[in-house]
mmCIF file with all atom_site columns, C-alpha atoms in Angstrom:
data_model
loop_
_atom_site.group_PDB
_atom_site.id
_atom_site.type_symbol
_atom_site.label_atom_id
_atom_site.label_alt_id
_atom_site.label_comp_id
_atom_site.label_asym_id
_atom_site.label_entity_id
_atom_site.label_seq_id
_atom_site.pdbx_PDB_ins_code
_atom_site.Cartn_x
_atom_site.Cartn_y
_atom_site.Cartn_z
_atom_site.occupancy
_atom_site.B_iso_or_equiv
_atom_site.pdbx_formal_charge
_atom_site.auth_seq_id
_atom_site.auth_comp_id
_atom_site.auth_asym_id
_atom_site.auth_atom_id
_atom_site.pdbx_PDB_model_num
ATOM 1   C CA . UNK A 1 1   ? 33.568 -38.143 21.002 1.00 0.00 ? 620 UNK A CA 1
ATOM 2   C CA . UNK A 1 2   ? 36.036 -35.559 19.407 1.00 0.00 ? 621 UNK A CA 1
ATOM 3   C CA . UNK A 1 3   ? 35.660 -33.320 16.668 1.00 0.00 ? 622 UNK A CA 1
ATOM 4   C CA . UNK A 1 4   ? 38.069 -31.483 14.710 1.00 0.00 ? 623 UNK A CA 1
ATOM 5   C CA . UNK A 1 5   ? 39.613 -30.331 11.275 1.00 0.00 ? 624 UNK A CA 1
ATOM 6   C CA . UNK A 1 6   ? 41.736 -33.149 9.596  1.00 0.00 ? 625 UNK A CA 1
ATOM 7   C CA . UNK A 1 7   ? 44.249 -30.177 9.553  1.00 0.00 ? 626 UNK A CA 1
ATOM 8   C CA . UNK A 1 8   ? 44.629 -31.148 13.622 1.00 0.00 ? 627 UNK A CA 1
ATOM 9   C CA . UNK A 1 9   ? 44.579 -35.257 12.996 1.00 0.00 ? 628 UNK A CA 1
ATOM 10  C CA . UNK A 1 10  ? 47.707 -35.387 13.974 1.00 0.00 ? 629 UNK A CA 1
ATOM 11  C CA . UNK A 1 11  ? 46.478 -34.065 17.895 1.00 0.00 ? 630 UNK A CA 1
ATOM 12  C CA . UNK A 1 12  ? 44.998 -37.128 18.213 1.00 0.00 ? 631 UNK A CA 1
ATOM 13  C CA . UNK A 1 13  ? 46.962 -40.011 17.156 1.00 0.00 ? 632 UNK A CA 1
ATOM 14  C CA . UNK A 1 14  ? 47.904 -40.916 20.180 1.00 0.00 ? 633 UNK A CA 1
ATOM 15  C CA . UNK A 1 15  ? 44.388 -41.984 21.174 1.00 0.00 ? 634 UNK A CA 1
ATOM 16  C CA . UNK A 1 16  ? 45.123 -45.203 19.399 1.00 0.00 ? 635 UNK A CA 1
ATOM 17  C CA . UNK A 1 17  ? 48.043 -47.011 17.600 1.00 0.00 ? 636 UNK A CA 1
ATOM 18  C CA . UNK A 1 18  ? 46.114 -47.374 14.917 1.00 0.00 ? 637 UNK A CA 1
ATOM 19  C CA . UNK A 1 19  ? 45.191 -44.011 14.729 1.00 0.00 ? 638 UNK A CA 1
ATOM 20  C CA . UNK A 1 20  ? 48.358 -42.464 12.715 1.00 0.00 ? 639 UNK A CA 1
ATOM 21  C CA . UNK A 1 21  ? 48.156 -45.149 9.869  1.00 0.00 ? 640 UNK A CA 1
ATOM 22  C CA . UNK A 1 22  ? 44.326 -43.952 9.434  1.00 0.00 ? 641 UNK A CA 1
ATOM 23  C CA . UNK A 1 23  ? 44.653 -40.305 9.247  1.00 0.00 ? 642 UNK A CA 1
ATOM 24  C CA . UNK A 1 24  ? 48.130 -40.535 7.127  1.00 0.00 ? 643 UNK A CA 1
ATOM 25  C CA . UNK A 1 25  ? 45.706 -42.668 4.568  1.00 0.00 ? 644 UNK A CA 1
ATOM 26  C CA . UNK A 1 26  ? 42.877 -40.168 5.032  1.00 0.00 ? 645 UNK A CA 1
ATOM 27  C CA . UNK A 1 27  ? 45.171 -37.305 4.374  1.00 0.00 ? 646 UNK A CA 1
ATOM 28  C CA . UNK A 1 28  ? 46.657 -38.762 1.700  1.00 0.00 ? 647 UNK A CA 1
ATOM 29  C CA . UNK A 1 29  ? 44.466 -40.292 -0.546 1.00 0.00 ? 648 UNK A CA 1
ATOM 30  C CA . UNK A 1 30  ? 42.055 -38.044 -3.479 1.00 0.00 ? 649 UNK A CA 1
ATOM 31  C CA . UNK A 1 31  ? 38.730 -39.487 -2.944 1.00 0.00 ? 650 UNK A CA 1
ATOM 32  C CA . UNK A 1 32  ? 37.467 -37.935 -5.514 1.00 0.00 ? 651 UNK A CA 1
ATOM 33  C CA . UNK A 1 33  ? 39.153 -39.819 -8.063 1.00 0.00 ? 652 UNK A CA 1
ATOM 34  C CA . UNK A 1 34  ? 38.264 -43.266 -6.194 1.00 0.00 ? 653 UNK A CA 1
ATOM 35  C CA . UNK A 1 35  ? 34.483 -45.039 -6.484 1.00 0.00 ? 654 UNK A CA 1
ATOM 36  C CA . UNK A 1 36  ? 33.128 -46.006 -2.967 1.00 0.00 ? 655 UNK A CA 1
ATOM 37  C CA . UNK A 1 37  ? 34.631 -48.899 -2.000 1.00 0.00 ? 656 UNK A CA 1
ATOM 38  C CA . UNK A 1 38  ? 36.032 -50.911 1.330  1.00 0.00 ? 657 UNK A CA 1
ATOM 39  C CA . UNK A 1 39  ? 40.073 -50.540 1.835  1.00 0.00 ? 658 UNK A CA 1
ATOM 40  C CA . UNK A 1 40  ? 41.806 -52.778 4.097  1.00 0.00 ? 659 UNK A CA 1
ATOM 41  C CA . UNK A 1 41  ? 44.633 -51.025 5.476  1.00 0.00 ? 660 UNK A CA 1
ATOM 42  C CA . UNK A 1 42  ? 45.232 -53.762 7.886  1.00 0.00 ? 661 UNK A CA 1
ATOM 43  C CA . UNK A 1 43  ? 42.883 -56.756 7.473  1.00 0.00 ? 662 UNK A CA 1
ATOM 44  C CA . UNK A 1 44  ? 39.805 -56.662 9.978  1.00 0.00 ? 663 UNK A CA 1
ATOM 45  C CA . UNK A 1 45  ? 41.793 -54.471 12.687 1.00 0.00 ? 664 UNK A CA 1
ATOM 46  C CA . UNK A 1 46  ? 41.485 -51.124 10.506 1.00 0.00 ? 665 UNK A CA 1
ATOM 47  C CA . UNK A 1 47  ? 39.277 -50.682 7.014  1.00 0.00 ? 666 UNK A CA 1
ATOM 48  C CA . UNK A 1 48  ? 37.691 -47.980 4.932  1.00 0.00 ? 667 UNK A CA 1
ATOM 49  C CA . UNK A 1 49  ? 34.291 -47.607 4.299  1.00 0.00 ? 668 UNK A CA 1
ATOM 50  C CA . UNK A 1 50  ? 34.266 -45.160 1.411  1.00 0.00 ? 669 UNK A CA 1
ATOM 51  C CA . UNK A 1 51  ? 30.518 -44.487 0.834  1.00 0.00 ? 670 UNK A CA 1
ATOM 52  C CA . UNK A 1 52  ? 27.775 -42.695 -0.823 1.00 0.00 ? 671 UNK A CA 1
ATOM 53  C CA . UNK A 1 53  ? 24.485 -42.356 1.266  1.00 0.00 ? 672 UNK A CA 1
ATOM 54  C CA . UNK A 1 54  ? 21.391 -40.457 0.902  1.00 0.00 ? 673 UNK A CA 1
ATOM 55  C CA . UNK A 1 55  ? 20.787 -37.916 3.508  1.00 0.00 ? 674 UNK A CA 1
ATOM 56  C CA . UNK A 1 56  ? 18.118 -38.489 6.002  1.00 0.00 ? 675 UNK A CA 1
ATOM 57  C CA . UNK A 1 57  ? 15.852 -35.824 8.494  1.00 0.00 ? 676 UNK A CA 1
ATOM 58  C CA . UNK A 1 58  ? 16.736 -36.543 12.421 1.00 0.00 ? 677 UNK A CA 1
ATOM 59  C CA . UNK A 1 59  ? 13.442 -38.286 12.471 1.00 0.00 ? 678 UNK A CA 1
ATOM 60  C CA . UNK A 1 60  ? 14.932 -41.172 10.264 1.00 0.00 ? 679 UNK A CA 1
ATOM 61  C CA . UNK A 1 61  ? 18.442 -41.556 10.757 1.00 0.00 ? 680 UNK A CA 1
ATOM 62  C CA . UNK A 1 62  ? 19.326 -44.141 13.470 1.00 0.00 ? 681 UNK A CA 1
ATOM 63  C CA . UNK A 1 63  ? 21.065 -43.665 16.504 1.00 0.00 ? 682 UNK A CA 1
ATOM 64  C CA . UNK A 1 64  ? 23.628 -46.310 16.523 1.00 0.00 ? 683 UNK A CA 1
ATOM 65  C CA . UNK A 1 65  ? 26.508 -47.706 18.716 1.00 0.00 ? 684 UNK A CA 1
ATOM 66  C CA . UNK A 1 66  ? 29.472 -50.301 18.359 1.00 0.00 ? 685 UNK A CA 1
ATOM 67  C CA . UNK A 1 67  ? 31.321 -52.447 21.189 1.00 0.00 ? 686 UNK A CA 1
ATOM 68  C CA . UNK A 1 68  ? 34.933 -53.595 18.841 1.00 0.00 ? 687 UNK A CA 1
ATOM 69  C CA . UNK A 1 69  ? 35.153 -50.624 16.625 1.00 0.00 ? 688 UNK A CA 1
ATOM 70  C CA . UNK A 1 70  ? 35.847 -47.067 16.826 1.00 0.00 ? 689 UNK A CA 1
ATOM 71  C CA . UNK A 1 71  ? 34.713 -44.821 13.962 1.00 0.00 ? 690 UNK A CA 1
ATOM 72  C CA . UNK A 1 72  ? 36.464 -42.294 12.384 1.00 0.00 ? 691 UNK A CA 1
ATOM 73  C CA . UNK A 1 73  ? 33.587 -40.528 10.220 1.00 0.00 ? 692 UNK A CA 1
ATOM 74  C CA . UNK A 1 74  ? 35.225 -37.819 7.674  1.00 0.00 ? 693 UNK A CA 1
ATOM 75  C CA . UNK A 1 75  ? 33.027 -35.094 5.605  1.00 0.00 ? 694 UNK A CA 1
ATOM 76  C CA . UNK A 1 76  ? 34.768 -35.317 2.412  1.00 0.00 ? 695 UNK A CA 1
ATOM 77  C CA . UNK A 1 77  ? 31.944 -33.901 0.019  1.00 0.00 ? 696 UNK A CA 1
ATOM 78  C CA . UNK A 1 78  ? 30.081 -31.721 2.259  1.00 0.00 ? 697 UNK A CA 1
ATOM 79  C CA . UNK A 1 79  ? 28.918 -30.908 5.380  1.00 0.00 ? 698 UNK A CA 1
ATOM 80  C CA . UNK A 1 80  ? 26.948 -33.484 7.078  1.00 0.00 ? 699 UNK A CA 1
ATOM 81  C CA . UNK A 1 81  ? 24.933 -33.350 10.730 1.00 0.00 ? 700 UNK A CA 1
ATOM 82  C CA . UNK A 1 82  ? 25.170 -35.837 13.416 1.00 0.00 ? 701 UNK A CA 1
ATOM 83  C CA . UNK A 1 83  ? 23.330 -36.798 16.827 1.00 0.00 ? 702 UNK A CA 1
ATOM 84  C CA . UNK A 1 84  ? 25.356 -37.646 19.504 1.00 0.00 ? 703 UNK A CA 1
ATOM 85  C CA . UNK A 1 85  ? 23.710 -38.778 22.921 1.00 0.00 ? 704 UNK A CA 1
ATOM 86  C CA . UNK A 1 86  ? 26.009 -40.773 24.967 1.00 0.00 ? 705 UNK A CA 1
ATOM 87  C CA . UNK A 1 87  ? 25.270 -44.592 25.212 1.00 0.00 ? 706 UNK A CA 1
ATOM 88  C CA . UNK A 1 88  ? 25.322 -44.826 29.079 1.00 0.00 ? 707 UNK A CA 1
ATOM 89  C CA . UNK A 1 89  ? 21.808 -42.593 28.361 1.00 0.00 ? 708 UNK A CA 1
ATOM 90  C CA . UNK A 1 90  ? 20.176 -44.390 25.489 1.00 0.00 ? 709 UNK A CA 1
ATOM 91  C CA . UNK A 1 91  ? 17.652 -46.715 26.739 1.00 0.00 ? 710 UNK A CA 1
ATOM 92  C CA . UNK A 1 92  ? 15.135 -47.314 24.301 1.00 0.00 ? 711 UNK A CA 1
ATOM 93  C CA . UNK A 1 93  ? 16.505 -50.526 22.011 1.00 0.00 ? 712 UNK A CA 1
ATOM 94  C CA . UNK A 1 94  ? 15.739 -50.297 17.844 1.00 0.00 ? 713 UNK A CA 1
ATOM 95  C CA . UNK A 1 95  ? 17.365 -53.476 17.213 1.00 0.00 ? 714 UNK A CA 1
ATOM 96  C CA . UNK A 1 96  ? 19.691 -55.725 19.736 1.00 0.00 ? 715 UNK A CA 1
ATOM 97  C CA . UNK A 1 97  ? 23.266 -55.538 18.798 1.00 0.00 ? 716 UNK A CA 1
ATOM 98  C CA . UNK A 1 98  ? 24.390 -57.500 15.971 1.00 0.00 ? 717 UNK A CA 1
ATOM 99  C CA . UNK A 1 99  ? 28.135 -58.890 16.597 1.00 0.00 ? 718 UNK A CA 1
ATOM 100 C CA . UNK A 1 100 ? 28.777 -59.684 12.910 1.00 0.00 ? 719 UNK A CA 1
ATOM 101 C CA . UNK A 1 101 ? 28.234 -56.084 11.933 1.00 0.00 ? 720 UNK A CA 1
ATOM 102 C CA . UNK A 1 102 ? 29.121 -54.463 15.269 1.00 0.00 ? 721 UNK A CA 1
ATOM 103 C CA . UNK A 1 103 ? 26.206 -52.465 15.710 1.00 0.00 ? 722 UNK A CA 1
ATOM 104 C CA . UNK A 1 104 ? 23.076 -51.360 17.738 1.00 0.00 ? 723 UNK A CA 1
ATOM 105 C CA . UNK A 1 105 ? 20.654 -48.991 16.786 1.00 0.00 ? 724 UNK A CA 1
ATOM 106 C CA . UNK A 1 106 ? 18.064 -47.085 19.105 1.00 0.00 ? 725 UNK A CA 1
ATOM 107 C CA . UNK A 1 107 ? 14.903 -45.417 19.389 1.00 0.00 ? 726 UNK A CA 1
ATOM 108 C CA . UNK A 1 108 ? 16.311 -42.169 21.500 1.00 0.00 ? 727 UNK A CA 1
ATOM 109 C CA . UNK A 1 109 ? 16.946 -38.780 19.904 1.00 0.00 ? 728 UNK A CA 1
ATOM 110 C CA . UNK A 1 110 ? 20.238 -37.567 19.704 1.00 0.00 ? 729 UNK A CA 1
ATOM 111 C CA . UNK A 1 111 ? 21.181 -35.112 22.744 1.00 0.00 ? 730 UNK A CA 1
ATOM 112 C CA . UNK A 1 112 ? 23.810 -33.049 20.781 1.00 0.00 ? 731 UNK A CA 1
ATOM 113 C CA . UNK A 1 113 ? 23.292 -32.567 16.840 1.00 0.00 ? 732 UNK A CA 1
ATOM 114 C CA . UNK A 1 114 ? 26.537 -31.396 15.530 1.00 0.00 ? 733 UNK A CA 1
ATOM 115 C CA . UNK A 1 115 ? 28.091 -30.224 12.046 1.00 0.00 ? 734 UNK A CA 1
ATOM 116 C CA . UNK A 1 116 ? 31.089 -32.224 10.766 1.00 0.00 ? 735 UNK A CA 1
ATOM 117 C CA . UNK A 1 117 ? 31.888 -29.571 8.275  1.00 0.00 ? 736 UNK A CA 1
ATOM 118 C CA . UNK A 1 118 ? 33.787 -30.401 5.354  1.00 0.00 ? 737 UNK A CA 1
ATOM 119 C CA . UNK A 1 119 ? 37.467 -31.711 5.646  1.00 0.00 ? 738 UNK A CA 1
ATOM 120 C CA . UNK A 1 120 ? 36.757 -31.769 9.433  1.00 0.00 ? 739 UNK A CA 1
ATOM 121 C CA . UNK A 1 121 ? 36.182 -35.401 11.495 1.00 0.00 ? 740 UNK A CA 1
ATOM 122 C CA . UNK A 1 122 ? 34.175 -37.296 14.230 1.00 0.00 ? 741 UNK A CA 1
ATOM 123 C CA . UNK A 1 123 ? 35.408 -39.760 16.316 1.00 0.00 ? 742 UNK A CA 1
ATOM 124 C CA . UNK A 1 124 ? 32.877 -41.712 18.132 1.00 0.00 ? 743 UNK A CA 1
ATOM 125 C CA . UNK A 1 125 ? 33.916 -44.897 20.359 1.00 0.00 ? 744 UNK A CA 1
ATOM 126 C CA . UNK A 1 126 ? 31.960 -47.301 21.897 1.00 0.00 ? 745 UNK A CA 1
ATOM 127 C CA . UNK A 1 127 ? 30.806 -45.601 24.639 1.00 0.00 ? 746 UNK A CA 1
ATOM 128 C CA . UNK A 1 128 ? 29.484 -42.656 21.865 1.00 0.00 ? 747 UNK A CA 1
ATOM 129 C CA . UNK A 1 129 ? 25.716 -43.065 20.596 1.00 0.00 ? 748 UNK A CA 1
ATOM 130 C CA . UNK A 1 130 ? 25.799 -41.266 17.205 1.00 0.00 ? 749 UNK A CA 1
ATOM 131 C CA . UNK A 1 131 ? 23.366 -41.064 14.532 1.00 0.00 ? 750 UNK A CA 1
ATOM 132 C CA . UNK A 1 132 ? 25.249 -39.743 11.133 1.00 0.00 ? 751 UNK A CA 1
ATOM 133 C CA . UNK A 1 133 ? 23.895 -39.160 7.202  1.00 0.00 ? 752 UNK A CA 1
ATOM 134 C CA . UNK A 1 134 ? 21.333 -36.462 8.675  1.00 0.00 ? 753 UNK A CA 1
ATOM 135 C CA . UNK A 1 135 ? 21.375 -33.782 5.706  1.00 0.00 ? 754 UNK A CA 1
ATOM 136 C CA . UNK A 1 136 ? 19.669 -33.605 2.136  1.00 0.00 ? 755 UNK A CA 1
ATOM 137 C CA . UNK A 1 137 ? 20.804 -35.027 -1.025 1.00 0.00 ? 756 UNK A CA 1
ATOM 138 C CA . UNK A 1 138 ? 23.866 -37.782 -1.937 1.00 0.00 ? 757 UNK A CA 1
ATOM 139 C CA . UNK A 1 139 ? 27.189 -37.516 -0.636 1.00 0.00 ? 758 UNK A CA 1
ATOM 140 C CA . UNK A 1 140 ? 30.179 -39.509 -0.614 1.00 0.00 ? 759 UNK A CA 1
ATOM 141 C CA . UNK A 1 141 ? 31.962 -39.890 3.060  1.00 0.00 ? 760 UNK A CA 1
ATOM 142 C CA . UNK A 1 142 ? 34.955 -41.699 4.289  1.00 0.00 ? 761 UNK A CA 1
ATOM 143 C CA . UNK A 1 143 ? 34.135 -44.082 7.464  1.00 0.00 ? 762 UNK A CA 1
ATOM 144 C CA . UNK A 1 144 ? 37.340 -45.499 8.849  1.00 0.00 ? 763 UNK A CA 1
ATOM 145 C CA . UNK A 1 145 ? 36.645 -48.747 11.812 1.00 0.00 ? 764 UNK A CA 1
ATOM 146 C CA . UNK A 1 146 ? 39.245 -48.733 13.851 1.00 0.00 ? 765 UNK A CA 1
ATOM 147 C CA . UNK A 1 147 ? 39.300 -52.249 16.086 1.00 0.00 ? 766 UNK A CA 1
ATOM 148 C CA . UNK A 1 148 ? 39.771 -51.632 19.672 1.00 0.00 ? 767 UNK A CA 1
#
């Protein structure tokens, strides 16, 4: 899991090839003159998810995991807080993992709760349980998948 300020994206791109083309886009493009929407930026291997959710307490919002996709989640609007516990220690099953959407959710509480504040980023791979949207209100956020 990494977080940082989308001022520092540039620390990380070598994490991933795909990694560059994402934050360049990120950095790049004025979300607040787009309406949420899914961006290919290279077919299936690396998409946008550009989003408005309703917040939710730490009670509600689901702890969830991937296997193919990394996520690059991006406070664009406003701060938002996420769990992180990693995977290796969840062990209570919501629902099984779901290979058309690439996703698991769990029962466990988050060990960590962090602040992704805004114009800062999380990363979370595979091996990162995280449980985003925790906060009050609607917000827009960018949610890149990056495919391993």
């Amino acid at each position: 899991m990494v977080l940082d300020s989308l001022a520092n994206a540039d620390l990380y791109v070598s994490l991933h090839p795909a990694f560059k083309k994402a934050f360049d886009y990120i950095k790049s493009t004025d979300f607040s003159k787009l309406e949420p929407q899914k961006i290919y930026l290279d077919e299936k291997n690396l998409f946008v998810n550009f989003t408005e959710i309703t917040g939710k307490d730490a009670q509600t919002a689901k702890m969830e995991s991937h296997k193919d996709y990394i996520d690059i989640q991006v406070a664009i609007e406003q701060d938002e807080q996420m769990g992180y516990t990693p995977v290796c220690d969840l062990k209570d099953v919501r629902d099984a993992y779901n290979p058309e959407k690439d996703v698991m959710f769990w029962k466990d509480p988050a060990q960590v709760m962090l602040t992704v504040k805004k114009g800062q980023f999380a990363i979370f791979f595979p091996e990162d349980g995280h449980q985003p949207g925790i906060g009050e209100g609607k917000w827009k956020k960018v949610i890149v998948k990056v495919k391993l």
